[in-house]
């Protein structure tokens, strides 16, 4: 049985939840939007930081920590954005780090988005 995680993130009009827990795992996808649903301006560093802040908020709403994160999939729209995203990403994790992959894609759901992440976290048995 899956359970949606309630967050304070912008309520999307799309048919989605920002995070779902099922079978001992949290699944989430995060994008660089602010509380009004607008994609933040300021380039890849600002968007990476907003994405990671949204992610951290979601993890905390699930009563987890960043140490519970097991895998992160990073999507950027230009290879040159990866070093900047990596710099911001590193501020949110410590060893042992989650498994991760990074992909350079032609585009994301919103034209102005430069990054997106998909992530999974282990949910301890209660």
Tab-separated table of N, CA and C in Angstrom:
chain	number	residue	atom	x	y	z
A	1	UNK	N	0.839	-1.182	0.000
A	1	UNK	CA	0.000	0.000	0.000
A	1	UNK	C	0.884	1.244	0.000
A	2	UNK	N	0.609	2.159	-0.905
A	2	UNK	CA	1.427	3.368	-0.955
A	2	UNK	C	0.772	4.490	-0.165
A	3	UNK	N	1.640	5.370	0.336
A	3	UNK	CA	1.184	6.503	1.130
A	3	UNK	C	1.886	7.757	0.617
A	4	UNK	N	1.105	8.786	0.323
A	4	UNK	CA	1.676	10.061	-0.104
A	4	UNK	C	2.257	10.787	1.103
A	5	UNK	N	3.366	11.480	0.880
A	5	UNK	CA	3.991	12.289	1.924
A	5	UNK	C	3.503	13.731	1.759
A	6	UNK	N	2.947	14.277	2.809
A	6	UNK	CA	2.473	15.668	2.769
A	6	UNK	C	3.660	16.594	2.945
A	7	UNK	N	3.781	17.567	2.029
A	7	UNK	CA	4.853	18.567	2.097
A	7	UNK	C	4.231	19.957	2.002
A	8	UNK	N	5.079	20.959	2.156
A	8	UNK	CA	4.658	22.344	1.963
A	8	UNK	C	5.050	22.850	0.578
A	9	UNK	N	5.450	21.957	-0.309
A	9	UNK	CA	5.827	22.358	-1.653
A	9	UNK	C	4.598	22.782	-2.442
A	10	UNK	N	4.821	23.530	-3.512
A	10	UNK	CA	3.749	24.004	-4.364
A	10	UNK	C	2.878	22.830	-4.796
A	11	UNK	N	1.572	23.001	-4.678
A	11	UNK	CA	0.630	21.948	-5.066
A	11	UNK	C	0.483	21.946	-6.585
A	12	UNK	N	1.103	20.988	-7.219
A	12	UNK	CA	1.088	20.896	-8.675
A	12	UNK	C	-0.306	20.600	-9.196
A	13	UNK	N	-0.606	21.137	-10.372
A	13	UNK	CA	-1.873	20.816	-11.034
A	13	UNK	C	-1.784	19.464	-11.750
A	14	UNK	N	-0.566	18.979	-11.933
A	14	UNK	CA	-0.362	17.676	-12.581
A	14	UNK	C	-0.780	16.556	-11.623
A	15	UNK	N	-1.158	15.412	-12.152
A	15	UNK	CA	-1.560	14.291	-11.297
A	15	UNK	C	-0.329	13.599	-10.710
A	16	UNK	N	0.201	14.181	-9.617
A	16	UNK	CA	1.401	13.620	-8.994
A	16	UNK	C	1.444	13.923	-7.516
A	17	UNK	N	2.252	13.181	-6.816
A	17	UNK	CA	2.615	13.448	-5.422
A	17	UNK	C	4.096	13.776	-5.432
A	18	UNK	N	4.543	14.641	-4.538
A	18	UNK	CA	5.974	14.965	-4.479
A	18	UNK	C	6.778	13.795	-3.932
A	19	UNK	N	6.134	12.946	-3.138
A	19	UNK	CA	6.817	11.752	-2.629
A	19	UNK	C	5.783	10.727	-2.211
A	20	UNK	N	6.158	9.468	-2.385
A	20	UNK	CA	5.302	8.346	-2.014
A	20	UNK	C	6.167	7.323	-1.285
A	21	UNK	N	5.604	6.729	-0.244
A	21	UNK	CA	6.278	5.645	0.467
A	21	UNK	C	5.502	4.359	0.208
A	22	UNK	N	6.244	3.307	-0.141
A	22	UNK	CA	5.660	1.979	-0.325
A	22	UNK	C	6.769	0.955	-0.153
A	23	UNK	N	6.442	-0.171	0.436
A	23	UNK	CA	7.386	-1.279	0.580
A	23	UNK	C	8.724	-0.856	1.183
A	24	UNK	N	8.677	0.000	2.190
A	24	UNK	CA	9.896	0.394	2.889
A	24	UNK	C	10.792	1.348	2.118
A	25	UNK	N	10.245	1.995	1.083
A	25	UNK	CA	11.056	2.904	0.274
A	25	UNK	C	10.279	4.182	-0.041
A	26	UNK	N	10.957	5.314	0.079
A	26	UNK	CA	10.406	6.586	-0.362
A	26	UNK	C	10.883	6.841	-1.777
A	27	UNK	N	9.979	7.269	-2.640
A	27	UNK	CA	10.299	7.648	-4.019
A	27	UNK	C	9.894	9.100	-4.197
A	28	UNK	N	10.768	9.884	-4.806
A	28	UNK	CA	10.462	11.289	-5.018
A	28	UNK	C	11.151	11.808	-6.275
A	29	UNK	N	10.580	12.833	-6.847
A	29	UNK	CA	11.211	13.583	-7.933
A	29	UNK	C	11.098	15.050	-7.545
A	30	UNK	N	12.167	15.815	-7.754
A	30	UNK	CA	12.176	17.209	-7.334
A	30	UNK	C	12.688	18.096	-8.454
A	31	UNK	N	12.101	19.279	-8.526
A	31	UNK	CA	12.457	20.247	-9.559
A	31	UNK	C	12.729	21.602	-8.902
A	32	UNK	N	13.326	22.535	-9.646
A	32	UNK	CA	13.726	23.818	-9.065
A	32	UNK	C	12.610	24.862	-9.058
A	33	UNK	N	11.511	24.561	-8.336
A	33	UNK	CA	10.425	25.535	-8.257
A	33	UNK	C	10.338	26.112	-6.853
A	34	UNK	N	9.830	27.349	-6.798
A	34	UNK	CA	9.650	28.011	-5.513
A	34	UNK	C	8.250	27.735	-4.974
A	35	UNK	N	7.885	28.405	-3.895
A	35	UNK	CA	6.600	28.157	-3.236
A	35	UNK	C	5.402	28.596	-4.072
A	36	UNK	N	5.652	29.390	-5.106
A	36	UNK	CA	4.576	29.820	-6.011
A	36	UNK	C	4.481	28.934	-7.249
A	37	UNK	N	5.387	27.977	-7.377
A	37	UNK	CA	5.391	27.078	-8.522
A	37	UNK	C	6.210	27.579	-9.693
A	38	UNK	N	6.921	28.692	-9.510
A	38	UNK	CA	7.758	29.242	-10.584
A	38	UNK	C	9.145	28.619	-10.541
A	39	UNK	N	9.706	28.355	-11.710
A	39	UNK	CA	11.085	27.879	-11.790
A	39	UNK	C	11.992	29.040	-11.383
A	40	UNK	N	12.899	28.789	-10.448
A	40	UNK	CA	13.765	29.860	-9.958
A	40	UNK	C	14.730	30.315	-11.044
A	41	UNK	N	15.033	31.602	-11.017
A	41	UNK	CA	15.994	32.186	-11.949
A	41	UNK	C	17.371	32.166	-11.312
A	42	UNK	N	18.401	32.446	-12.110
A	42	UNK	CA	19.746	32.546	-11.570
A	42	UNK	C	20.685	31.467	-12.052
A	43	UNK	N	20.249	30.658	-13.021
A	43	UNK	CA	21.136	29.656	-13.586
A	43	UNK	C	21.171	28.358	-12.814
A	44	UNK	N	22.123	27.521	-13.196
A	44	UNK	CA	22.178	26.162	-12.658
A	44	UNK	C	22.445	26.129	-11.155
A	45	UNK	N	23.265	27.012	-10.629
A	45	UNK	CA	23.530	26.959	-9.184
A	45	UNK	C	22.264	27.249	-8.379
A	46	UNK	N	21.527	28.275	-8.756
A	46	UNK	CA	20.287	28.602	-8.055
A	46	UNK	C	19.263	27.481	-8.212
A	47	UNK	N	19.180	26.912	-9.399
A	47	UNK	CA	18.219	25.828	-9.620
A	47	UNK	C	18.627	24.554	-8.887
A	48	UNK	N	19.900	24.243	-8.860
A	48	UNK	CA	20.373	23.070	-8.122
A	48	UNK	C	20.064	23.225	-6.639
A	49	UNK	N	20.329	24.408	-6.098
A	49	UNK	CA	20.076	24.649	-4.673
A	49	UNK	C	18.587	24.543	-4.362
A	50	UNK	N	17.723	25.116	-5.196
A	50	UNK	CA	16.285	25.025	-4.954
A	50	UNK	C	15.816	23.573	-5.037
A	51	UNK	N	16.321	22.841	-6.007
A	51	UNK	CA	15.969	21.426	-6.145
A	51	UNK	C	16.377	20.649	-4.905
A	52	UNK	N	17.592	20.874	-4.436
A	52	UNK	CA	18.077	20.151	-3.254
A	52	UNK	C	17.343	20.587	-1.985
A	53	UNK	N	16.994	21.863	-1.879
A	53	UNK	CA	16.209	22.317	-0.726
A	53	UNK	C	14.822	21.682	-0.737
A	54	UNK	N	14.190	21.614	-1.911
A	54	UNK	CA	12.895	20.943	-2.018
A	54	UNK	C	13.016	19.471	-1.636
A	55	UNK	N	14.091	18.851	-2.061
A	55	UNK	CA	14.349	17.445	-1.751
A	55	UNK	C	14.528	17.250	-0.248
A	56	UNK	N	15.370	18.061	0.359
A	56	UNK	CA	15.613	17.954	1.807
A	56	UNK	C	14.314	18.171	2.583
A	57	UNK	N	13.530	19.154	2.181
A	57	UNK	CA	12.236	19.403	2.825
A	57	UNK	C	11.351	18.155	2.748
A	58	UNK	N	11.294	17.541	1.586
A	58	UNK	CA	10.470	16.355	1.391
A	58	UNK	C	10.949	15.202	2.260
A	59	UNK	N	12.253	14.991	2.295
A	59	UNK	CA	12.826	13.930	3.144
A	59	UNK	C	12.445	14.160	4.611
A	60	UNK	N	12.561	15.401	5.061
A	60	UNK	CA	12.227	15.717	6.453
A	60	UNK	C	10.733	15.567	6.721
A	61	UNK	N	9.884	15.879	5.753
A	61	UNK	CA	8.441	15.683	5.917
A	61	UNK	C	8.094	14.202	6.080
A	62	UNK	N	8.921	13.344	5.528
A	62	UNK	CA	8.727	11.901	5.667
A	62	UNK	C	9.350	11.382	6.956
A	63	UNK	N	9.871	12.303	7.793
A	63	UNK	CA	10.544	11.957	9.046
A	63	UNK	C	11.772	11.098	8.807
A	64	UNK	N	12.481	11.427	7.733
A	64	UNK	CA	13.735	10.773	7.395
A	64	UNK	C	14.845	11.815	7.419
A	65	UNK	N	16.069	11.372	7.188
A	65	UNK	CA	17.200	12.288	7.059
A	65	UNK	C	17.878	12.018	5.724
A	66	UNK	N	18.764	12.896	5.353
A	66	UNK	CA	19.504	12.705	4.107
A	66	UNK	C	20.357	11.442	4.165
A	67	UNK	N	20.685	10.966	5.349
A	67	UNK	CA	21.439	9.711	5.488
A	67	UNK	C	20.616	8.499	5.074
A	68	UNK	N	19.295	8.640	4.996
A	68	UNK	CA	18.426	7.539	4.576
A	68	UNK	C	18.331	7.414	3.059
A	69	UNK	N	18.844	8.408	2.342
A	69	UNK	CA	18.771	8.406	0.881
A	69	UNK	C	19.714	7.347	0.322
A	70	UNK	N	19.185	6.481	-0.536
A	70	UNK	CA	19.977	5.375	-1.076
A	70	UNK	C	20.413	5.581	-2.522
A	71	UNK	N	19.620	6.327	-3.294
A	71	UNK	CA	19.986	6.544	-4.694
A	71	UNK	C	19.428	7.876	-5.174
A	72	UNK	N	20.226	8.559	-6.007
A	72	UNK	CA	19.806	9.814	-6.620
A	72	UNK	C	20.135	9.754	-8.110
A	73	UNK	N	19.163	10.122	-8.928
A	73	UNK	CA	19.354	10.236	-10.367
A	73	UNK	C	19.282	11.724	-10.697
A	74	UNK	N	20.341	12.262	-11.269
A	74	UNK	CA	20.436	13.683	-11.573
A	74	UNK	C	20.279	13.880	-13.070
A	75	UNK	N	19.443	14.836	-13.430
A	75	UNK	CA	19.241	15.197	-14.834
A	75	UNK	C	19.615	16.667	-15.000
A	76	UNK	N	20.482	16.953	-15.949
A	76	UNK	CA	20.825	18.335	-16.306
A	76	UNK	C	20.710	18.467	-17.823
A	77	UNK	N	20.582	19.700	-18.280
A	77	UNK	CA	20.378	19.924	-19.713
A	77	UNK	C	21.666	20.260	-20.456
A	78	UNK	N	22.790	20.319	-19.728
A	78	UNK	CA	24.078	20.601	-20.369
A	78	UNK	C	25.186	19.990	-19.523
A	79	UNK	N	26.109	19.315	-20.163
A	79	UNK	CA	27.214	18.657	-19.457
A	79	UNK	C	27.999	19.627	-18.578
A	80	UNK	N	28.128	20.878	-19.002
A	80	UNK	CA	28.868	21.879	-18.232
A	80	UNK	C	28.182	22.241	-16.914
A	81	UNK	N	26.938	21.849	-16.748
A	81	UNK	CA	26.207	22.121	-15.505
A	81	UNK	C	26.551	21.123	-14.400
A	82	UNK	N	27.076	19.967	-14.774
A	82	UNK	CA	27.335	18.921	-13.771
A	82	UNK	C	28.294	19.347	-12.661
A	83	UNK	N	29.433	19.989	-12.942
A	83	UNK	CA	30.318	20.389	-11.846
A	83	UNK	C	29.629	21.335	-10.851
A	84	UNK	N	28.791	22.223	-11.354
A	84	UNK	CA	28.076	23.149	-10.469
A	84	UNK	C	27.049	22.385	-9.647
A	85	UNK	N	26.293	21.503	-10.300
A	85	UNK	CA	25.309	20.706	-9.560
A	85	UNK	C	26.021	19.866	-8.503
A	86	UNK	N	27.148	19.252	-8.872
A	86	UNK	CA	27.904	18.424	-7.921
A	86	UNK	C	28.341	19.216	-6.698
A	87	UNK	N	28.759	20.451	-6.904
A	87	UNK	CA	29.201	21.307	-5.785
A	87	UNK	C	28.046	21.527	-4.803
A	88	UNK	N	26.882	21.860	-5.321
A	88	UNK	CA	25.712	22.079	-4.469
A	88	UNK	C	25.288	20.760	-3.819
A	89	UNK	N	25.204	19.709	-4.597
A	89	UNK	CA	24.808	18.375	-4.124
A	89	UNK	C	25.660	17.944	-2.936
A	90	UNK	N	26.970	18.165	-3.017
A	90	UNK	CA	27.903	17.728	-1.969
A	90	UNK	C	27.619	18.392	-0.625
A	91	UNK	N	26.974	19.535	-0.616
A	91	UNK	CA	26.638	20.222	0.634
A	91	UNK	C	25.536	19.503	1.413
A	92	UNK	N	24.819	18.612	0.769
A	92	UNK	CA	23.661	17.966	1.385
A	92	UNK	C	23.919	16.538	1.858
A	93	UNK	N	25.081	15.988	1.544
A	93	UNK	CA	25.371	14.595	1.891
A	93	UNK	C	26.739	14.455	2.521
A	94	UNK	N	26.882	13.395	3.302
A	94	UNK	CA	28.189	12.999	3.823
A	94	UNK	C	28.320	11.490	3.626
A	95	UNK	N	29.537	10.990	3.731
A	95	UNK	CA	29.797	9.563	3.512
A	95	UNK	C	29.090	8.733	4.587
A	96	UNK	N	28.605	7.573	4.252
A	96	UNK	CA	28.578	6.978	2.917
A	96	UNK	C	27.509	7.648	2.058
A	97	UNK	N	27.887	8.024	0.860
A	97	UNK	CA	27.010	8.749	-0.061
A	97	UNK	C	26.001	7.802	-0.704
A	98	UNK	N	24.885	8.369	-1.161
A	98	UNK	CA	23.941	7.538	-1.915
A	98	UNK	C	24.563	7.115	-3.248
A	99	UNK	N	24.110	6.000	-3.759
A	99	UNK	CA	24.432	5.628	-5.132
A	99	UNK	C	23.818	6.690	-6.020
A	100	UNK	N	24.453	6.997	-7.156
A	100	UNK	CA	23.854	8.009	-8.019
A	100	UNK	C	24.280	7.848	-9.463
A	101	UNK	N	23.494	8.440	-10.320
A	101	UNK	CA	23.799	8.517	-11.741
A	101	UNK	C	23.466	9.932	-12.177
A	102	UNK	N	24.169	10.399	-13.192
A	102	UNK	CA	23.900	11.731	-13.742
A	102	UNK	C	23.703	11.598	-15.241
A	103	UNK	N	22.656	12.241	-15.743
A	103	UNK	CA	22.340	12.181	-17.156
A	103	UNK	C	22.224	13.571	-17.734
A	104	UNK	N	22.713	13.731	-18.944
A	104	UNK	CA	22.538	14.966	-19.692
A	104	UNK	C	21.395	14.702	-20.671
A	105	UNK	N	20.349	15.528	-20.579
A	105	UNK	CA	19.150	15.314	-21.390
A	105	UNK	C	18.895	16.516	-22.292
A	106	UNK	N	18.120	16.301	-23.334
A	106	UNK	CA	17.825	17.367	-24.289
A	106	UNK	C	16.898	18.424	-23.700
A	107	UNK	N	16.103	18.049	-22.725
A	107	UNK	CA	15.187	19.002	-22.116
A	107	UNK	C	14.392	18.350	-21.013
A	108	UNK	N	13.728	19.195	-20.213
A	108	UNK	CA	12.906	18.721	-19.101
A	108	UNK	C	11.479	19.228	-19.298
A	109	UNK	N	10.586	18.888	-18.392
A	109	UNK	CA	9.164	19.185	-18.564
A	109	UNK	C	8.874	20.667	-18.793
A	110	UNK	N	9.603	21.517	-18.116
A	110	UNK	CA	9.472	22.959	-18.330
A	110	UNK	C	10.727	23.443	-19.027
A	111	UNK	N	10.550	24.203	-20.071
A	111	UNK	CA	11.677	24.643	-20.898
A	111	UNK	C	12.761	25.361	-20.096
A	112	UNK	N	12.374	26.126	-19.082
A	112	UNK	CA	13.340	26.899	-18.306
A	112	UNK	C	14.071	26.090	-17.230
A	113	UNK	N	13.664	24.842	-17.027
A	113	UNK	CA	14.330	23.997	-16.036
A	113	UNK	C	15.659	23.494	-16.572
A	114	UNK	N	16.692	23.599	-15.736
A	114	UNK	CA	18.021	23.128	-16.093
A	114	UNK	C	18.378	21.820	-15.399
A	115	UNK	N	17.608	21.446	-14.356
A	115	UNK	CA	17.934	20.232	-13.602
A	115	UNK	C	16.678	19.633	-12.982
A	116	UNK	N	16.797	18.379	-12.636
A	116	UNK	CA	15.749	17.639	-11.934
A	116	UNK	C	16.423	16.449	-11.283
A	117	UNK	N	15.863	15.979	-10.173
A	117	UNK	CA	16.386	14.751	-9.576
A	117	UNK	C	15.233	13.783	-9.318
A	118	UNK	N	15.563	12.522	-9.333
A	118	UNK	CA	14.710	11.439	-8.880
A	118	UNK	C	15.506	10.745	-7.788
A	119	UNK	N	14.859	10.434	-6.680
A	119	UNK	CA	15.614	9.854	-5.562
A	119	UNK	C	14.787	8.834	-4.804
A	120	UNK	N	15.518	7.977	-4.107
A	120	UNK	CA	14.924	6.917	-3.295
A	120	UNK	C	15.579	6.917	-1.938
A	121	UNK	N	14.799	6.629	-0.909
A	121	UNK	CA	15.330	6.572	0.447
A	121	UNK	C	14.735	5.362	1.158
A	122	UNK	N	15.540	4.784	2.040
A	122	UNK	CA	15.075	3.657	2.850
A	122	UNK	C	14.229	4.185	3.998
A	123	UNK	N	13.074	3.564	4.203
A	123	UNK	CA	12.194	3.925	5.294
A	123	UNK	C	12.300	2.827	6.345
A	124	UNK	N	12.828	3.173	7.529
A	124	UNK	CA	12.991	2.150	8.571
A	124	UNK	C	11.650	1.560	9.002
A	125	UNK	N	11.674	0.308	9.362
A	125	UNK	CA	10.467	-0.330	9.914
A	125	UNK	C	10.181	0.269	11.277
A	126	UNK	N	8.930	0.550	11.494
A	126	UNK	CA	8.534	1.153	12.797
A	126	UNK	C	7.824	0.114	13.634
